[in-house]
Coordinates of C-alpha atoms and ligand atoms in Angstrom, one line a residue:
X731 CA -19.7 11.3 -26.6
X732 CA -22.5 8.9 -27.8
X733 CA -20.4 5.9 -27.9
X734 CA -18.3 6.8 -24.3
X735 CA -21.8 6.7 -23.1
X736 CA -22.8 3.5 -24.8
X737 CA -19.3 2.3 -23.9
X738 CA -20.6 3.4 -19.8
X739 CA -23.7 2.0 -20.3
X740 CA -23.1 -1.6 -21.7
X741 CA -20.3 -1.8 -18.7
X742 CA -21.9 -0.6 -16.1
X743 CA -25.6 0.3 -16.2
X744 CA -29.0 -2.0 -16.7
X745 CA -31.1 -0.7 -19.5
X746 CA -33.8 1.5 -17.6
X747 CA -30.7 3.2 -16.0
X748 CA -29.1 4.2 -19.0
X749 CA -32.3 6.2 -20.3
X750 CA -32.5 7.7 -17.0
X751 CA -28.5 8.7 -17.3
X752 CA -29.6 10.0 -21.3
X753 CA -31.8 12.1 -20.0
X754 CA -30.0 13.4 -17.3
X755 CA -27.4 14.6 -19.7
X756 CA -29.7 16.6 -22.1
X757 CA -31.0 18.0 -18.9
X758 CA -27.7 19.1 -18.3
X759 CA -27.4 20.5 -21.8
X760 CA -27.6 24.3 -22.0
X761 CA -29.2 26.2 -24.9
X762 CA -25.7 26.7 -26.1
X763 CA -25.4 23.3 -26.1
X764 CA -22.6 22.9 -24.1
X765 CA -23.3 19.9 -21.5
X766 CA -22.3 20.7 -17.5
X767 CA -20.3 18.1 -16.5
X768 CA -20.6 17.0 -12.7
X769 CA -18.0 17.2 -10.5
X770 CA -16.6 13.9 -9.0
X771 CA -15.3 15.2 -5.4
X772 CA -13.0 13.0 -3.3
X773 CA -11.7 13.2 0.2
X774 CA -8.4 11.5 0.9
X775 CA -6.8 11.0 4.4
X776 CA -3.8 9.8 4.4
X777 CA -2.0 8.7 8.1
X778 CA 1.4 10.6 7.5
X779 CA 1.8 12.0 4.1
X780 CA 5.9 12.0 4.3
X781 CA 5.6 7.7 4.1
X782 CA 7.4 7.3 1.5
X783 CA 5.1 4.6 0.3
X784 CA 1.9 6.4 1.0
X785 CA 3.4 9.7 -0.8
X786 CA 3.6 7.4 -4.2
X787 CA 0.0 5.9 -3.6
X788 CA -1.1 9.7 -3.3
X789 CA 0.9 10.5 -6.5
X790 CA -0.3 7.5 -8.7
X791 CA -3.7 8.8 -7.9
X792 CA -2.6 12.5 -8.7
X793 CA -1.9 11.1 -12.5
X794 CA -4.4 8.4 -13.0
X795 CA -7.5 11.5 -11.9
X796 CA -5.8 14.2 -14.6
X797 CA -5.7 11.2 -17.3
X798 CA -9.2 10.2 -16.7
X799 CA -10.4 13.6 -16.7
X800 CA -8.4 14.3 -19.9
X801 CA -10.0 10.6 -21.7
X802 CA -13.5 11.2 -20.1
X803 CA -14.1 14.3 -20.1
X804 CA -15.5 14.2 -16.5
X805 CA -14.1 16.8 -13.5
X806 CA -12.5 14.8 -10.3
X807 CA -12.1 16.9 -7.2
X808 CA -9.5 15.4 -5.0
X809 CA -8.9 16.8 -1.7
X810 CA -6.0 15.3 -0.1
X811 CA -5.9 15.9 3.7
X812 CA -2.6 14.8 5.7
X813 CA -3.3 13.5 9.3
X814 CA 0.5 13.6 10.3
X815 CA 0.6 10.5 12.4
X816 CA -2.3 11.7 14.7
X817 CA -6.1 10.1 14.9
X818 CA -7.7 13.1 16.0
X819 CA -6.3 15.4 13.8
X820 CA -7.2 12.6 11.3
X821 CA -10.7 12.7 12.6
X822 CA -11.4 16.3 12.7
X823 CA -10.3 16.2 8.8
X824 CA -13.0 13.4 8.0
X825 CA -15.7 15.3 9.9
X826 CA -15.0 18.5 7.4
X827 CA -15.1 16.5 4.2
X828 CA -18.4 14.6 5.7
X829 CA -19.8 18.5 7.0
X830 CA -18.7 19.6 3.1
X831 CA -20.8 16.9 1.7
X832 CA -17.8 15.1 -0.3
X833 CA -18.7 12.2 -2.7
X834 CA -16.7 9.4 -1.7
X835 CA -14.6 9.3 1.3
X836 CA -11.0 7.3 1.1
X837 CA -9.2 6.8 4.6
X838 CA -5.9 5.6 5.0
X839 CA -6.7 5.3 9.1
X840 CA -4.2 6.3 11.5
X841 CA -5.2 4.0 13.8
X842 CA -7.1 0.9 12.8
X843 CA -8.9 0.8 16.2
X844 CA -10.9 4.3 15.3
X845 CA -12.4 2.2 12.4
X846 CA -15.8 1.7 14.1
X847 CA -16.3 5.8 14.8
X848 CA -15.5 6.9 11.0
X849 CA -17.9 4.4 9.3
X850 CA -20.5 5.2 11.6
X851 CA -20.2 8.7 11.0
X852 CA -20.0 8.2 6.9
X853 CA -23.1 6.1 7.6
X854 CA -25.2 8.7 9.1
X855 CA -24.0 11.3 6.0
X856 CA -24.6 8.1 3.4
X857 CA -21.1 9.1 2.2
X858 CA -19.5 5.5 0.8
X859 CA -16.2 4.7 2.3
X860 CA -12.8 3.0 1.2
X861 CA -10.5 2.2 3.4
X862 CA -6.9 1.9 2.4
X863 CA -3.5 0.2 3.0
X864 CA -4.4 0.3 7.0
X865 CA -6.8 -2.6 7.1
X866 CA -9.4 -2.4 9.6
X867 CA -10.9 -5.5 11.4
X868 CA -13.6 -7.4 9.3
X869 CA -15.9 -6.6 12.1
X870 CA -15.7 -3.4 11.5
X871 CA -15.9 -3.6 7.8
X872 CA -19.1 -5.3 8.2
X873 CA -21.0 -2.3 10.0
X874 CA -22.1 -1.0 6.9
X875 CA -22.7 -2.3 3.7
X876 CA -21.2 1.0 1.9
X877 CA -17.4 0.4 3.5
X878 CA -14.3 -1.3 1.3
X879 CA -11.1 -1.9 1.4
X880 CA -8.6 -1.5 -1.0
X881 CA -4.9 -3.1 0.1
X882 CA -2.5 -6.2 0.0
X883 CA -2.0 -9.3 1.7
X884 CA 0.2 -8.8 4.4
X885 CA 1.2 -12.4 5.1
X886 CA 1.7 -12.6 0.9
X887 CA 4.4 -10.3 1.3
X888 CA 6.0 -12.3 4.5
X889 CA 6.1 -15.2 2.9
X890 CA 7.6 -13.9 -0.7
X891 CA 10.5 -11.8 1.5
X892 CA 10.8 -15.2 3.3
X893 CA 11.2 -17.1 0.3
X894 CA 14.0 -14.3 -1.0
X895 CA 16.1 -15.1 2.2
X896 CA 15.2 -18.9 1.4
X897 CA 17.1 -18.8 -2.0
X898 CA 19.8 -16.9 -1.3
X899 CA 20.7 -19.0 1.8
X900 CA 20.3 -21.9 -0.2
X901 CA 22.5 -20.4 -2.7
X902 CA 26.2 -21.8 -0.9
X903 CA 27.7 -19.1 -3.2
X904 CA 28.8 -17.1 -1.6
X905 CA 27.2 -18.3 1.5
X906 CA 25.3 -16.5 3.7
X907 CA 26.5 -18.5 6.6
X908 CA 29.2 -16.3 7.7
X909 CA 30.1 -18.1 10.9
X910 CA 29.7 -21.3 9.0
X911 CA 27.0 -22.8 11.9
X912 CA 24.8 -23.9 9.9
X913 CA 21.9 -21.4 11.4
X914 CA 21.0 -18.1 10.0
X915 CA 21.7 -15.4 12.6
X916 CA 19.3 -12.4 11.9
X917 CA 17.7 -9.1 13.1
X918 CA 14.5 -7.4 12.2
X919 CA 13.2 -4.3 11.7
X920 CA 9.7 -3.9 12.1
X921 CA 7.0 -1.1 10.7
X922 CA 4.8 0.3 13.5
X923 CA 3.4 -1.9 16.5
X924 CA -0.4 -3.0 16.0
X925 CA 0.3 -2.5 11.6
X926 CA -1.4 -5.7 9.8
X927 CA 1.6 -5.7 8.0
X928 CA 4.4 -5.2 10.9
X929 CA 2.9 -8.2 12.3
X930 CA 2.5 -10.2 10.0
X931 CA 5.4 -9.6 8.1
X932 CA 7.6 -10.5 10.7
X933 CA 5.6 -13.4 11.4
X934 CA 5.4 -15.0 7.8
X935 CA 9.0 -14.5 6.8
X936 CA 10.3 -16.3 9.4
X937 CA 8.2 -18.9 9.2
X938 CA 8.9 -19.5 5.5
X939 CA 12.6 -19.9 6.9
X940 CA 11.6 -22.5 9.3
X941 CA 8.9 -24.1 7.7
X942 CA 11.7 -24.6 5.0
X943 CA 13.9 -26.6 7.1
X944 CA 16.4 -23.8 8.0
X945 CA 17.3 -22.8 11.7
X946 CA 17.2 -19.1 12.3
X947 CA 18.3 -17.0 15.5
X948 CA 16.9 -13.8 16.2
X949 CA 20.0 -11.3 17.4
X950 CA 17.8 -8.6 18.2
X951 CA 14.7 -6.9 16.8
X952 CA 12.6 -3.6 17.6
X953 CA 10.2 -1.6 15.6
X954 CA 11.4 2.2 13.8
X955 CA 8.0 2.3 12.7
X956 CA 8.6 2.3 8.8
X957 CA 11.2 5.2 9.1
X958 CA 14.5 5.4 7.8
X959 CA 16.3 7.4 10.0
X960 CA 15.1 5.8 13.0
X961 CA 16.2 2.1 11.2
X962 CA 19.8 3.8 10.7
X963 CA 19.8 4.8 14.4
X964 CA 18.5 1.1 15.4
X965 CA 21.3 -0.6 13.0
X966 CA 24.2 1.2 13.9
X967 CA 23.3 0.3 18.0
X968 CA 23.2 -3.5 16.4
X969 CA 26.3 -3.3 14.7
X970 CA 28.3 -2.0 17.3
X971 CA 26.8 -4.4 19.6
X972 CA 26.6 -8.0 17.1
X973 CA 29.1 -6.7 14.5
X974 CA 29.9 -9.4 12.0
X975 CA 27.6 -11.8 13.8
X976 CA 24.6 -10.3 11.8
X977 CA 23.8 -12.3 8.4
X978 CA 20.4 -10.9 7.2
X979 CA 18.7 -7.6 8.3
X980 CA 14.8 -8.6 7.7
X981 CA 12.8 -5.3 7.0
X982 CA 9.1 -5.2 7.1
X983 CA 9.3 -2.2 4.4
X984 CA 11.9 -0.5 2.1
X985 CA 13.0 2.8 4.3
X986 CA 14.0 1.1 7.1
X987 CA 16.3 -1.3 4.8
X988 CA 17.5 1.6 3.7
X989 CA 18.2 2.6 7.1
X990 CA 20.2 -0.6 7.8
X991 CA 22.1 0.4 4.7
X992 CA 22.9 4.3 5.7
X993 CA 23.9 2.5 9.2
X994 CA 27.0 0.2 7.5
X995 CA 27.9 3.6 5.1
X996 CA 27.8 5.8 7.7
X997 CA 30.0 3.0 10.1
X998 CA 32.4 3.3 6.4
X999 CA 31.7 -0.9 6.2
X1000 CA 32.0 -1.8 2.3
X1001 CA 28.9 -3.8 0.4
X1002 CA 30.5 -6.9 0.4
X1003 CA 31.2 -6.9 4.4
X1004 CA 27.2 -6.3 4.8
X1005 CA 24.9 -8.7 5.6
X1006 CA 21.8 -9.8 3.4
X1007 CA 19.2 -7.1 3.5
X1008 CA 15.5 -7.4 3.0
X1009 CA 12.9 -5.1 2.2
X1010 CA 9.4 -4.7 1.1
X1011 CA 7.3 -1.8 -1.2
X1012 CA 9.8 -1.7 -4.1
X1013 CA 10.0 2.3 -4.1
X1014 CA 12.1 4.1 -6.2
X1015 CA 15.2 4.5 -4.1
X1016 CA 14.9 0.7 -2.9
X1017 CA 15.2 -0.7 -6.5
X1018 CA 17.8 1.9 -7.2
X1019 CA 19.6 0.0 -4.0
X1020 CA 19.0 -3.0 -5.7
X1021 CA 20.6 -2.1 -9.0
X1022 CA 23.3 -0.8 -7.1
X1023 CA 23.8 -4.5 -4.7
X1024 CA 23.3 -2.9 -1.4
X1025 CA 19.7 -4.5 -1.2
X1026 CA 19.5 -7.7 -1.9
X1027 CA 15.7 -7.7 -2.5
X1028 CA 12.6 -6.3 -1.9
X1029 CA 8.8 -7.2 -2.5
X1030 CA 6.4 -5.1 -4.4
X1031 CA 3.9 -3.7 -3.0
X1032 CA 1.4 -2.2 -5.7
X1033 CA 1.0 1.4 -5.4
X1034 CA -0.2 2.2 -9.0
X1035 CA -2.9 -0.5 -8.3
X1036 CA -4.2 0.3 -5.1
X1037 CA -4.6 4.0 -6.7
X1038 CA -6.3 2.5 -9.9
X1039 CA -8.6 0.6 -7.9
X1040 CA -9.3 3.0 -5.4
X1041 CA -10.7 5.5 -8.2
X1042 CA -12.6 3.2 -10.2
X1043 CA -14.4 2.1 -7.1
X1044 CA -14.9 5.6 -6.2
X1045 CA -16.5 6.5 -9.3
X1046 CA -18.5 3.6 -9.2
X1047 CA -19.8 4.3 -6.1
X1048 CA -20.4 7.7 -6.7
X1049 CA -22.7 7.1 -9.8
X1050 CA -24.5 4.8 -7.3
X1051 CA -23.7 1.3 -8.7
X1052 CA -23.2 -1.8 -7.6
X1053 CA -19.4 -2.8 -7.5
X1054 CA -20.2 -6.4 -7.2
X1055 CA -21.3 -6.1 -10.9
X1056 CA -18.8 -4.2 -12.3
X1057 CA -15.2 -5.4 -13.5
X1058 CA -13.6 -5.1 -10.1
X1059 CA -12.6 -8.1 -8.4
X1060 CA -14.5 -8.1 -4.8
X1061 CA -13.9 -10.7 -2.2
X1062 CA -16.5 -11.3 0.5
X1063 CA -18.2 -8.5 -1.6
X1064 CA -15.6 -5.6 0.0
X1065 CA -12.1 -6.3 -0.2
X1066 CA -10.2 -5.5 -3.3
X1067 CA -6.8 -7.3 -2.8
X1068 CA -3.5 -6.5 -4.9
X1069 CA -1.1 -9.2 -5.4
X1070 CA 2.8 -8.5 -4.0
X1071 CA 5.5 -9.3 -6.7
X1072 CA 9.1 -10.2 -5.7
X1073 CA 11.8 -7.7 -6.8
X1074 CA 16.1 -9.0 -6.6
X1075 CA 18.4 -8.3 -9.3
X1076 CA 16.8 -11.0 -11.2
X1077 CA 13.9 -9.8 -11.5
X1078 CA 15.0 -6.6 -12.6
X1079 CA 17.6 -7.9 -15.5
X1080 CA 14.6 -9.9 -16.7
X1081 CA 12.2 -7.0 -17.2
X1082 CA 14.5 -5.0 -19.1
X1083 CA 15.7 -7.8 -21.1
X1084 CA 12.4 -9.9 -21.5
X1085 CA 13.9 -11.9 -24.4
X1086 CA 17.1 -13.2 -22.2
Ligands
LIG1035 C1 2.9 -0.6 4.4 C2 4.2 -0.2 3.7 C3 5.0 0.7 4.6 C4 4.2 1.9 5.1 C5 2.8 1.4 5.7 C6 2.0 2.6 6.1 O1 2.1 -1.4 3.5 O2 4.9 -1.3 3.4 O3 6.1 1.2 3.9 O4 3.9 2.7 4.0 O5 2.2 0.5 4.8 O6 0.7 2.2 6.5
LIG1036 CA1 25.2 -18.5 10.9

């Protein structure tokens, strides 16, 4: 106990504070001598809690709280609260964890434009605020110094998908070039309109094409807002429409490729008849698609980190510290940024035999 607190205190706490804390906790010691520990409570709104994406954020942060409560011996509340695609049902949520005097508030925002009303509101309580995956505008951000962000790059992950298609189309083996024209004849599916990362996605992948020397043509394109049925239901309009003309299916996230994929199953079109399909998240079933050859690659988009992150920041904020002077990497003093990783078959063979 003594030495987690020395541990606590060389990391995180100046001198004068860690007498204060020392005190506080033979306060808190009974005459049994039991010590009360404080619970650490944590409100988290999530936009739509079926994503499959979000789901394994929420999950990640499920485990990491039970370990740290099991190594630290401290109590983490965490109230998970499911806005179902809707800001004001979203909003109403926030305002009860703010009216039941939570901790720390982390909002995965339904819409980014609502960013303005929520921090001011945390403001007014003092309750500090991380926002998550759904990246508000800096301006925003900068309304209060209490507000973070905890997410990835969205152009990183355009550019690495981009630089997947690059290497396979450079690859004349087999060739991606089905029509043999020399351009690379492609549709896209994009996440939700007004997404940081639907935009800029889309954007950067293609541009890593071009800027690469390689001519692209877009056959079509719409959004299926990072769902897999409605990417199946988008797909299979495009097939029947383009057929064979289709050589990649670019996917601003994981479900929908998977979408494209139950499209050519469901249309009874084999693996090697489909075209190059791209994803990005690296979930579960996506990298089980990718063992299996029916997706040819995906980008990963760090779940387990954002949830790490997100909780040490939390319980850094909640103890009233600075997170400037902690071990968290801050840029511009509020943004905590996960790198994306790219995922093919290559990838995967190399991690589970590091030596080859
Ligand atoms: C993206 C992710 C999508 C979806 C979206 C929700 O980062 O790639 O699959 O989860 O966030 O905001
Ligand atoms: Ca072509």
């Amino acid at each position: 106990m003594i030495r987690t607190m020395k541990n606590c205190c060389i990391r995180y706490f100046s001198k004068g504070l860690c007498l204060l804390l020392a005190a506080a906790l033979l306060v808190g010691c009974g005459q049994s001598g039991q010590t009360e520990t404080k619970t650490l409570r944590v409100g988290v709104a999530v936009y739509l809690q079926t994503d499959t994406f979000i789901d394994a954020i929420v999950q990640d942060l499920e485990r990491l709280v039970q370990a740290r409560e099991a190594a630290d011996g401290i109590k983490i509340n965490l109230n998970i609260v499911d806005g179902r695609g809707s800001q004001i049902t979203q909003t109403e949520q926030i305002d009860r964890l703010i009216a039941l005097d939570y901790d720390v508030l982390c909002v995965n925002i339904v819409d980014r434009t609502s960013a303005a009303q929520i921090i001011d509101k945390a403001k007014e309580a003092e309750i500090p605020l991380i926002f998550f995956n759904r990246e508000p505008v800096a301006e925003d951000l900068s309304r209060w110094e209490q507000v973070y962000y905890v997410g990835a790059k969205a152009e990183e992950s355009g550019v690495i998908q981009g630089q997947i298609l690059l290497d396979r189309w450079l690859n004349a083996n087999p060739s991606m070039d089905k029509n043999g024209d020399g351009i690379l004849q492609y549709v896209m599916l994009e996440g939700e309109p007004g997404h940081q990362d639907a935009m800029l996605r889309t954007e950067y992948a293609v541009q890593t094409l071009t800027g690469a020397g390689v001519s692209v043509e877009r056959l079509a394109g719409d959004t299926a807002n990072w769902d897999r049925s409605q990417a199946a239901a988008r797909m299979s309009d495009w097939v029947n429409t383009l057929g064979d003309s289709i050589e990649a299916v670019i996917s601003n996230n994981d479900d929908m490729a998977l979408g494209a994929i139950d499209a050519y199953q469901s249309l009874d079109i084999p693996p090697e008849d489909m075209p190059v399909i791209v994803g990005v998240d690296a979930t579960d079933p996506a990298l089980k698609a990718v063992e299996e050859g029916l997706l040819y690659g995906t980008v990963l988009n760090d779940a387990q980190g954002i949830a790490e992150n997100m909780l040490e920041l939390a319980l850094l904020l909640e103890s009233g510290q600075d997170p400037a002077q902690s071990d968290l990497t801050l840029a511009d003093g509020k943004y905590i940024w996960l790198p994306y990783r790219r995922v093919t078959l290559r990838e995967l063979q190399a991690e589970q035999s590091p030596a080859g």
